[in-house]
Amino acid sequence: MQQHDSSPLTDYVEYSEDEMLNRSQSFYNQVKRRHSIRSFSDKPVDKQVIENCLKAAGTAPSGANHQPWHFVAVNSADIKKQIREQAEFHERGFYEGRAGEEWLGALKDLGTDANKPYLEHAPWLIAIFSQKKGGITEDDKNTNYYVHESVGIATGILITALHNAGLVTLTHTPKPMSFLNKVCQRGDNERAYMLLIAGYPSEDATVPAHAQVKKSLEDIATFL
Ligand SMILES: Cc1cc2nc3c(=O)[nH]c(=O)nc-3n(C[C@H](O)[C@H](O)[C@H](O)COP(=O)(O)O)c2cc1C
């Protein structure tokens, strides 16, 4: 390995084999209770919870450790209203034809349509942006590597952290999403990647049967 500055690994925790097995099983039991929810309560969620989940997302691995992401956590009723108006405007175009028959067919079993009331009901919307240029410090303007992969991993950790905290989420991707740059005041270097809705489920929240069908281990994995 090339000469570089480093320090000993001191925060690694080794578990016994039994404990490892229990922890892996228990984590699976926990994450399989995560569902995309489309009906939210307006019960508030403490900003500190969101901050902790964002800090967890910020620990994600990234190409050259450039951390090419920015999260805009929106609690303001006024900004949530703007996001809902714009998202519904674009979604109407999508559902009224732009999506095409095949895509609309794939969405049929989820019961989604152009109405997105949760964009105002939920306490937090987290707009996730990816950065084309950046670096290890905020003001760097270097090329970022594996941006899509890195932001995807950070988003996965964020969703898992929110679920672990006891919140429900929806991964929302209005098409196009570029209006989020303007509403969230983010510059040209950033591309809106995803909008996460986070909060408590409404009392009548449901989970589509279609979404509960997960491929078996045999289907998703091969051991050689
Ligand atoms: C990249 C991505 C984009 C998505 N976009 C939307 C969306 O715009 N609207 C929506 O209602 N659900 C959206 N979803 C949620 C999926 O429909 C949902 O994850 C899938 O049906 C499986 O359900 P589950 O998350 O409960 O396991 C999206 C999910 C992903 C990963």
PDB file of C-alpha atoms and ligand atoms in Angstrom:
ATOM      1  CA  MET A   1       0.000   0.000   0.000  1.00  0.00           C
ATOM      2  CA  GLN A   2       1.216   3.521  -0.773  1.00  0.00           C
ATOM      3  CA  GLN A   3       2.394   5.733   2.078  1.00  0.00           C
ATOM      4  CA  HIS A   4      -0.546   7.678   3.490  1.00  0.00           C
ATOM      5  CA  ASP A   5      -1.675   9.185   6.758  1.00  0.00           C
ATOM      6  CA  SER A   6      -3.787   6.753   8.817  1.00  0.00           C
ATOM      7  CA  SER A   7      -4.652   5.696  12.359  1.00  0.00           C
ATOM      8  CA  PRO A   8      -5.308   2.292  13.984  1.00  0.00           C
ATOM      9  CA  LEU A   9      -8.804   0.813  13.721  1.00  0.00           C
ATOM     10  CA  THR A  10     -10.171   1.301  17.239  1.00  0.00           C
ATOM     11  CA  ASP A  11     -13.960   1.296  16.800  1.00  0.00           C
ATOM     12  CA  TYR A  12     -14.368  -2.177  15.291  1.00  0.00           C
ATOM     13  CA  VAL A  13     -16.493  -4.501  17.462  1.00  0.00           C
ATOM     14  CA  GLU A  14     -16.161  -8.264  16.997  1.00  0.00           C
ATOM     15  CA  TYR A  15     -19.145 -10.400  18.012  1.00  0.00           C
ATOM     16  CA  SER A  16     -19.155 -14.089  18.847  1.00  0.00           C
ATOM     17  CA  GLU A  17     -20.466 -16.329  16.053  1.00  0.00           C
ATOM     18  CA  ASP A  18     -23.749 -16.825  17.951  1.00  0.00           C
ATOM     19  CA  GLU A  19     -24.175 -13.142  18.479  1.00  0.00           C
ATOM     20  CA  MET A  20     -23.390 -12.466  14.832  1.00  0.00           C
ATOM     21  CA  LEU A  21     -26.073 -14.909  13.766  1.00  0.00           C
ATOM     22  CA  ASN A  22     -28.604 -13.360  16.161  1.00  0.00           C
ATOM     23  CA  ARG A  23     -27.771  -9.827  15.093  1.00  0.00           C
ATOM     24  CA  SER A  24     -28.037 -10.628  11.378  1.00  0.00           C
ATOM     25  CA  GLN A  25     -31.401 -12.370  11.923  1.00  0.00           C
ATOM     26  CA  SER A  26     -32.708  -9.592  14.133  1.00  0.00           C
ATOM     27  CA  PHE A  27     -31.639  -6.870  11.670  1.00  0.00           C
ATOM     28  CA  TYR A  28     -33.440  -8.707   8.890  1.00  0.00           C
ATOM     29  CA  ASN A  29     -36.568  -9.007  11.078  1.00  0.00           C
ATOM     30  CA  GLN A  30     -36.388  -5.280  11.682  1.00  0.00           C
ATOM     31  CA  VAL A  31     -35.846  -4.122   8.104  1.00  0.00           C
ATOM     32  CA  LYS A  32     -38.502  -6.378   6.656  1.00  0.00           C
ATOM     33  CA  ARG A  33     -41.034  -4.248   8.566  1.00  0.00           C
ATOM     34  CA  ARG A  34     -40.074  -1.256   6.376  1.00  0.00           C
ATOM     35  CA  HIS A  35     -42.734  -0.362   3.864  1.00  0.00           C
ATOM     36  CA  SER A  36     -43.249   2.565   1.528  1.00  0.00           C
ATOM     37  CA  ILE A  37     -46.173   4.437   3.040  1.00  0.00           C
ATOM     38  CA  ARG A  38     -48.374   6.892   1.147  1.00  0.00           C
ATOM     39  CA  SER A  39     -50.616   8.127   3.953  1.00  0.00           C
ATOM     40  CA  PHE A  40     -49.000  10.167   6.703  1.00  0.00           C
ATOM     41  CA  SER A  41     -50.128  11.677  10.000  1.00  0.00           C
ATOM     42  CA  ASP A  42     -49.243  15.317  10.669  1.00  0.00           C
ATOM     43  CA  LYS A  43     -47.784  14.409  14.081  1.00  0.00           C
ATOM     44  CA  PRO A  44     -44.528  16.349  14.443  1.00  0.00           C
ATOM     45  CA  VAL A  45     -41.118  14.679  14.550  1.00  0.00           C
ATOM     46  CA  ASP A  46     -38.263  16.277  16.488  1.00  0.00           C
ATOM     47  CA  LYS A  47     -35.643  17.897  14.248  1.00  0.00           C
ATOM     48  CA  GLN A  48     -32.907  16.139  16.241  1.00  0.00           C
ATOM     49  CA  VAL A  49     -34.176  12.729  15.094  1.00  0.00           C
ATOM     50  CA  ILE A  50     -33.876  13.860  11.467  1.00  0.00           C
ATOM     51  CA  GLU A  51     -30.422  15.309  12.170  1.00  0.00           C
ATOM     52  CA  ASN A  52     -29.229  11.983  13.609  1.00  0.00           C
ATOM     53  CA  CYS A  53     -30.566  10.059  10.623  1.00  0.00           C
ATOM     54  CA  LEU A  54     -28.851  12.493   8.238  1.00  0.00           C
ATOM     55  CA  LYS A  55     -25.606  12.090  10.173  1.00  0.00           C
ATOM     56  CA  ALA A  56     -25.986   8.314   9.713  1.00  0.00           C
ATOM     57  CA  ALA A  57     -26.502   8.843   5.961  1.00  0.00           C
ATOM     58  CA  GLY A  58     -23.377  11.019   5.904  1.00  0.00           C
ATOM     59  CA  THR A  59     -21.244   8.068   7.067  1.00  0.00           C
ATOM     60  CA  ALA A  60     -21.893   6.267   3.753  1.00  0.00           C
ATOM     61  CA  PRO A  61     -18.952   5.139   1.638  1.00  0.00           C
ATOM     62  CA  SER A  62     -18.451   7.263  -1.484  1.00  0.00           C
ATOM     63  CA  GLY A  63     -16.149   7.455  -4.509  1.00  0.00           C
ATOM     64  CA  ALA A  64     -12.806   8.861  -3.238  1.00  0.00           C
ATOM     65  CA  ASN A  65     -14.715   9.888  -0.065  1.00  0.00           C
ATOM     66  CA  HIS A  66     -16.019  12.989  -1.870  1.00  0.00           C
ATOM     67  CA  GLN A  67     -19.468  12.558  -0.260  1.00  0.00           C
ATOM     68  CA  PRO A  68     -21.280  13.942  -3.318  1.00  0.00           C
ATOM     69  CA  TRP A  69     -24.627  14.567  -1.609  1.00  0.00           C
ATOM     70  CA  HIS A  70     -26.640  17.304   0.003  1.00  0.00           C
ATOM     71  CA  PHE A  71     -29.830  16.801   1.997  1.00  0.00           C
ATOM     72  CA  VAL A  72     -32.437  19.541   2.344  1.00  0.00           C
ATOM     73  CA  ALA A  73     -34.777  18.709   5.238  1.00  0.00           C
ATOM     74  CA  VAL A  74     -38.022  20.626   4.811  1.00  0.00           C
ATOM     75  CA  ASN A  75     -40.364  21.195   7.747  1.00  0.00           C
ATOM     76  CA  SER A  76     -41.715  24.581   6.597  1.00  0.00           C
ATOM     77  CA  ALA A  77     -45.434  24.363   5.699  1.00  0.00           C
ATOM     78  CA  ASP A  78     -44.948  26.983   2.991  1.00  0.00           C
ATOM     79  CA  ILE A  79     -42.100  25.126   1.248  1.00  0.00           C
ATOM     80  CA  LYS A  80     -43.933  21.790   1.569  1.00  0.00           C
ATOM     81  CA  LYS A  81     -46.935  23.417  -0.146  1.00  0.00           C
ATOM     82  CA  GLN A  82     -44.719  24.644  -3.007  1.00  0.00           C
ATOM     83  CA  ILE A  83     -43.223  21.172  -3.401  1.00  0.00           C
ATOM     84  CA  ARG A  84     -46.681  19.563  -3.452  1.00  0.00           C
ATOM     85  CA  GLU A  85     -47.988  22.021  -6.070  1.00  0.00           C
ATOM     86  CA  GLN A  86     -45.028  21.499  -8.379  1.00  0.00           C
ATOM     87  CA  ALA A  87     -44.858  17.728  -7.875  1.00  0.00           C
ATOM     88  CA  GLU A  88     -48.581  17.304  -8.580  1.00  0.00           C
ATOM     89  CA  PHE A  89     -48.303  19.501 -11.670  1.00  0.00           C
ATOM     90  CA  HIS A  90     -45.578  17.251 -13.102  1.00  0.00           C
ATOM     91  CA  GLU A  91     -47.246  14.049 -11.930  1.00  0.00           C
ATOM     92  CA  ARG A  92     -50.461  14.989 -13.759  1.00  0.00           C
ATOM     93  CA  GLY A  93     -48.507  15.111 -17.026  1.00  0.00           C
ATOM     94  CA  PHE A  94     -46.926  11.777 -16.135  1.00  0.00           C
ATOM     95  CA  TYR A  95     -50.161   9.953 -15.305  1.00  0.00           C
ATOM     96  CA  GLU A  96     -52.049  11.566 -18.191  1.00  0.00           C
ATOM     97  CA  GLY A  97     -49.745  10.124 -20.828  1.00  0.00           C
ATOM     98  CA  ARG A  98     -46.060  10.917 -20.455  1.00  0.00           C
ATOM     99  CA  ALA A  99     -45.426   7.679 -18.511  1.00  0.00           C
ATOM    100  CA  GLY A 100     -46.623   5.436 -21.329  1.00  0.00           C
ATOM    101  CA  GLU A 101     -48.825   2.369 -20.970  1.00  0.00           C
ATOM    102  CA  GLU A 102     -46.191  -0.068 -19.740  1.00  0.00           C
ATOM    103  CA  TRP A 103     -45.030   2.143 -16.869  1.00  0.00           C
ATOM    104  CA  LEU A 104     -48.592   2.982 -15.830  1.00  0.00           C
ATOM    105  CA  GLY A 105     -49.376  -0.742 -15.918  1.00  0.00           C
ATOM    106  CA  ALA A 106     -46.452  -1.443 -13.572  1.00  0.00           C
ATOM    107  CA  LEU A 107     -47.786   1.170 -11.123  1.00  0.00           C
ATOM    108  CA  LYS A 108     -51.401  -0.062 -11.197  1.00  0.00           C
ATOM    109  CA  ASP A 109     -50.960  -2.504  -8.303  1.00  0.00           C
ATOM    110  CA  LEU A 110     -49.544   0.235  -6.075  1.00  0.00           C
ATOM    111  CA  GLY A 111     -52.615   2.434  -6.431  1.00  0.00           C
ATOM    112  CA  THR A 112     -50.550   5.589  -7.011  1.00  0.00           C
ATOM    113  CA  ASP A 113     -51.931   8.611  -8.868  1.00  0.00           C
ATOM    114  CA  ALA A 114     -51.089  12.276  -9.364  1.00  0.00           C
ATOM    115  CA  ASN A 115     -52.426  13.337  -5.950  1.00  0.00           C
ATOM    116  CA  LYS A 116     -49.713  13.670  -3.335  1.00  0.00           C
ATOM    117  CA  PRO A 117     -51.391  15.019  -0.160  1.00  0.00           C
ATOM    118  CA  TYR A 118     -48.626  13.505   1.985  1.00  0.00           C
ATOM    119  CA  LEU A 119     -46.243  16.127   0.619  1.00  0.00           C
ATOM    120  CA  GLU A 120     -48.063  18.534   2.928  1.00  0.00           C
ATOM    121  CA  HIS A 121     -49.274  16.181   5.686  1.00  0.00           C
ATOM    122  CA  ALA A 122     -45.933  14.587   6.587  1.00  0.00           C
ATOM    123  CA  PRO A 123     -43.748  16.555   9.017  1.00  0.00           C
ATOM    124  CA  TRP A 124     -40.540  16.180   6.997  1.00  0.00           C
ATOM    125  CA  LEU A 125     -39.640  16.077   3.316  1.00  0.00           C
ATOM    126  CA  ILE A 126     -35.980  15.358   2.643  1.00  0.00           C
ATOM    127  CA  ALA A 127     -34.823  16.422  -0.811  1.00  0.00           C
ATOM    128  CA  ILE A 128     -31.632  14.586  -1.742  1.00  0.00           C
ATOM    129  CA  PHE A 129     -29.231  16.189  -4.219  1.00  0.00           C
ATOM    130  CA  SER A 130     -26.218  14.670  -5.957  1.00  0.00           C
ATOM    131  CA  GLN A 131     -23.176  16.791  -6.777  1.00  0.00           C
ATOM    132  CA  LYS A 132     -21.254  16.608 -10.061  1.00  0.00           C
ATOM    133  CA  LYS A 133     -18.234  18.439  -8.691  1.00  0.00           C
ATOM    134  CA  GLY A 134     -16.909  18.553  -5.155  1.00  0.00           C
ATOM    135  CA  GLY A 135     -14.357  16.924  -2.919  1.00  0.00           C
ATOM    136  CA  ILE A 136     -13.563  16.227   0.665  1.00  0.00           C
ATOM    137  CA  THR A 137     -14.381  19.775   1.763  1.00  0.00           C
ATOM    138  CA  GLU A 138     -17.576  21.684   1.051  1.00  0.00           C
ATOM    139  CA  ASP A 139     -15.993  24.222  -1.355  1.00  0.00           C
ATOM    140  CA  ASP A 140     -13.930  21.798  -3.480  1.00  0.00           C
ATOM    141  CA  LYS A 141     -14.604  21.773  -7.217  1.00  0.00           C
ATOM    142  CA  ASN A 142     -12.947  18.474  -8.198  1.00  0.00           C
ATOM    143  CA  THR A 143     -14.577  15.736 -10.244  1.00  0.00           C
ATOM    144  CA  ASN A 144     -16.772  13.438  -8.183  1.00  0.00           C
ATOM    145  CA  TYR A 145     -16.649   9.704  -8.879  1.00  0.00           C
ATOM    146  CA  TYR A 146     -19.439   7.125  -8.782  1.00  0.00           C
ATOM    147  CA  VAL A 147     -21.889   9.831  -7.839  1.00  0.00           C
ATOM    148  CA  HIS A 148     -25.040   7.824  -8.495  1.00  0.00           C
ATOM    149  CA  GLU A 149     -23.789   4.791  -6.598  1.00  0.00           C
ATOM    150  CA  SER A 150     -22.563   6.886  -3.649  1.00  0.00           C
ATOM    151  CA  VAL A 151     -25.788   8.879  -3.276  1.00  0.00           C
ATOM    152  CA  GLY A 152     -27.805   5.662  -3.621  1.00  0.00           C
ATOM    153  CA  ILE A 153     -25.918   4.080  -0.722  1.00  0.00           C
ATOM    154  CA  ALA A 154     -26.319   7.200   1.455  1.00  0.00           C
ATOM    155  CA  THR A 155     -30.036   7.261   0.645  1.00  0.00           C
ATOM    156  CA  GLY A 156     -30.342   3.588   1.612  1.00  0.00           C
ATOM    157  CA  ILE A 157     -28.703   4.269   4.955  1.00  0.00           C
ATOM    158  CA  LEU A 158     -30.990   7.273   5.481  1.00  0.00           C
ATOM    159  CA  ILE A 159     -34.124   5.223   4.782  1.00  0.00           C
ATOM    160  CA  THR A 160     -32.889   2.505   7.152  1.00  0.00           C
ATOM    161  CA  ALA A 161     -31.984   5.034   9.857  1.00  0.00           C
ATOM    162  CA  LEU A 162     -35.430   6.655   9.653  1.00  0.00           C
ATOM    163  CA  HIS A 163     -37.068   3.234   9.853  1.00  0.00           C
ATOM    164  CA  ASN A 164     -34.828   2.294  12.778  1.00  0.00           C
ATOM    165  CA  ALA A 165     -35.907   5.497  14.559  1.00  0.00           C
ATOM    166  CA  GLY A 166     -39.548   4.401  14.274  1.00  0.00           C
ATOM    167  CA  LEU A 167     -40.626   6.542  11.328  1.00  0.00           C
ATOM    168  CA  VAL A 168     -42.100   5.528   8.001  1.00  0.00           C
ATOM    169  CA  THR A 169     -40.907   6.817   4.647  1.00  0.00           C
ATOM    170  CA  LEU A 170     -41.814   7.095   1.007  1.00  0.00           C
ATOM    171  CA  THR A 171     -39.236   7.237  -1.749  1.00  0.00           C
ATOM    172  CA  HIS A 172     -40.735   9.715  -4.177  1.00  0.00           C
ATOM    173  CA  THR A 173     -39.358  10.598  -7.608  1.00  0.00           C
ATOM    174  CA  PRO A 174     -41.574  13.168  -9.334  1.00  0.00           C
ATOM    175  CA  LYS A 175     -40.537  13.424 -12.974  1.00  0.00           C
ATOM    176  CA  PRO A 176     -38.894  15.822 -13.753  1.00  0.00           C
ATOM    177  CA  MET A 177     -37.456  16.659 -10.326  1.00  0.00           C
ATOM    178  CA  SER A 178     -35.471  19.729 -11.329  1.00  0.00           C
ATOM    179  CA  PHE A 179     -38.060  22.057  -9.709  1.00  0.00           C
ATOM    180  CA  LEU A 180     -36.578  20.941  -6.375  1.00  0.00           C
ATOM    181  CA  ASN A 181     -33.376  22.886  -7.120  1.00  0.00           C
ATOM    182  CA  LYS A 182     -35.319  26.120  -7.246  1.00  0.00           C
ATOM    183  CA  VAL A 183     -37.611  25.449  -4.288  1.00  0.00           C
ATOM    184  CA  CYS A 184     -34.708  24.232  -2.133  1.00  0.00           C
ATOM    185  CA  GLN A 185     -32.311  26.919  -3.406  1.00  0.00           C
ATOM    186  CA  ARG A 186     -29.640  24.521  -4.660  1.00  0.00           C
ATOM    187  CA  GLY A 187     -27.243  25.511  -7.472  1.00  0.00           C
ATOM    188  CA  ASP A 188     -26.503  24.128 -10.945  1.00  0.00           C
ATOM    189  CA  ASN A 189     -23.818  21.777  -9.660  1.00  0.00           C
ATOM    190  CA  GLU A 190     -26.508  19.708  -7.969  1.00  0.00           C
ATOM    191  CA  ARG A 191     -29.090  17.375  -9.412  1.00  0.00           C
ATOM    192  CA  ALA A 192     -32.249  16.445  -7.517  1.00  0.00           C
ATOM    193  CA  TYR A 193     -31.883  12.734  -6.845  1.00  0.00           C
ATOM    194  CA  MET A 194     -34.883  11.781  -4.762  1.00  0.00           C
ATOM    195  CA  LEU A 195     -37.481  13.122  -2.383  1.00  0.00           C
ATOM    196  CA  LEU A 196     -38.017  11.214   0.859  1.00  0.00           C
ATOM    197  CA  ILE A 197     -41.157  11.733   2.867  1.00  0.00           C
ATOM    198  CA  ALA A 198     -40.732  10.909   6.551  1.00  0.00           C
ATOM    199  CA  GLY A 199     -43.064  10.858   9.520  1.00  0.00           C
ATOM    200  CA  TYR A 200     -45.661   8.747  11.301  1.00  0.00           C
ATOM    201  CA  PRO A 201     -48.160   6.681   9.309  1.00  0.00           C
ATOM    202  CA  SER A 202     -51.788   7.807   9.363  1.00  0.00           C
ATOM    203  CA  GLU A 203     -54.103   5.502  11.308  1.00  0.00           C
ATOM    204  CA  ASP A 204     -55.566   4.127   8.081  1.00  0.00           C
ATOM    205  CA  ALA A 205     -52.221   3.632   6.308  1.00  0.00           C
ATOM    206  CA  THR A 206     -52.062   0.512   4.132  1.00  0.00           C
ATOM    207  CA  VAL A 207     -49.364  -1.541   2.413  1.00  0.00           C
ATOM    208  CA  PRO A 208     -50.085  -2.659  -1.170  1.00  0.00           C
ATOM    209  CA  ALA A 209     -50.092  -6.464  -1.553  1.00  0.00           C
ATOM    210  CA  HIS A 210     -47.912  -6.020  -4.652  1.00  0.00           C
ATOM    211  CA  ALA A 211     -45.171  -4.365  -2.579  1.00  0.00           C
ATOM    212  CA  GLN A 212     -45.122  -7.200  -0.059  1.00  0.00           C
ATOM    213  CA  VAL A 213     -43.962  -9.752  -2.616  1.00  0.00           C
ATOM    214  CA  LYS A 214     -40.201  -9.891  -2.215  1.00  0.00           C
ATOM    215  CA  LYS A 215     -38.003 -12.207  -4.262  1.00  0.00           C
ATOM    216  CA  SER A 216     -36.599 -15.218  -2.417  1.00  0.00           C
ATOM    217  CA  LEU A 217     -32.966 -15.478  -1.402  1.00  0.00           C
ATOM    218  CA  GLU A 218     -32.520 -18.068  -4.162  1.00  0.00           C
ATOM    219  CA  ASP A 219     -33.769 -15.542  -6.694  1.00  0.00           C
ATOM    220  CA  ILE A 220     -31.650 -12.617  -5.547  1.00  0.00           C
ATOM    221  CA  ALA A 221     -28.417 -14.334  -4.563  1.00  0.00           C
ATOM    222  CA  THR A 222     -25.955 -16.930  -5.815  1.00  0.00           C
ATOM    223  CA  PHE A 223     -23.296 -18.543  -3.678  1.00  0.00           C
ATOM    224  CA  LEU A 224     -20.274 -19.876  -5.521  1.00  0.00           C
TER     225      LEU A 224
HETATM  226  C1  LIG B   1     -35.942   4.889  -6.994  1.00  0.00           C
HETATM  227  C2  LIG B   1     -37.347   4.725  -6.481  1.00  0.00           C
HETATM  228  C3  LIG B   1     -38.330   5.578  -6.906  1.00  0.00           C
HETATM  229  C4  LIG B   1     -39.633   5.475  -6.399  1.00  0.00           C
HETATM  230  N1  LIG B   1     -40.552   6.398  -6.783  1.00  0.00           N
HETATM  231  C5  LIG B   1     -41.780   6.354  -6.227  1.00  0.00           C
HETATM  232  C6  LIG B   1     -42.719   7.380  -6.504  1.00  0.00           C
HETATM  233  O1  LIG B   1     -42.428   8.335  -7.226  1.00  0.00           O
HETATM  234  N2  LIG B   1     -43.934   7.311  -5.941  1.00  0.00           N
HETATM  235  C7  LIG B   1     -44.299   6.283  -5.105  1.00  0.00           C
HETATM  236  O2  LIG B   1     -45.428   6.264  -4.630  1.00  0.00           O
HETATM  237  N3  LIG B   1     -43.419   5.285  -4.810  1.00  0.00           N
HETATM  238  C8  LIG B   1     -42.166   5.315  -5.328  1.00  0.00           C
HETATM  239  N4  LIG B   1     -41.242   4.352  -4.996  1.00  0.00           N
HETATM  240  C9  LIG B   1     -41.595   3.303  -4.014  1.00  0.00           C
HETATM  241  C10 LIG B   1     -41.790   1.936  -4.655  1.00  0.00           C
HETATM  242  O3  LIG B   1     -43.021   1.877  -5.312  1.00  0.00           O
HETATM  243  C11 LIG B   1     -41.704   0.879  -3.535  1.00  0.00           C
HETATM  244  O4  LIG B   1     -40.393   0.906  -2.999  1.00  0.00           O
HETATM  245  C12 LIG B   1     -41.997  -0.518  -4.051  1.00  0.00           C
HETATM  246  O5  LIG B   1     -43.332  -0.626  -4.447  1.00  0.00           O
HETATM  247  C13 LIG B   1     -41.698  -1.579  -2.981  1.00  0.00           C
HETATM  248  O6  LIG B   1     -42.435  -1.300  -1.806  1.00  0.00           O
HETATM  249  P1  LIG B   1     -41.714  -1.161  -0.399  1.00  0.00           P
HETATM  250  O7  LIG B   1     -40.825   0.048  -0.449  1.00  0.00           O
HETATM  251  O8  LIG B   1     -42.833  -1.029   0.592  1.00  0.00           O
HETATM  252  O9  LIG B   1     -40.903  -2.406  -0.184  1.00  0.00           O
HETATM  253  C14 LIG B   1     -39.955   4.436  -5.484  1.00  0.00           C
HETATM  254  C15 LIG B   1     -38.941   3.570  -5.054  1.00  0.00           C
HETATM  255  C16 LIG B   1     -37.648   3.711  -5.534  1.00  0.00           C
HETATM  256  C17 LIG B   1     -36.567   2.801  -5.015  1.00  0.00           C
END
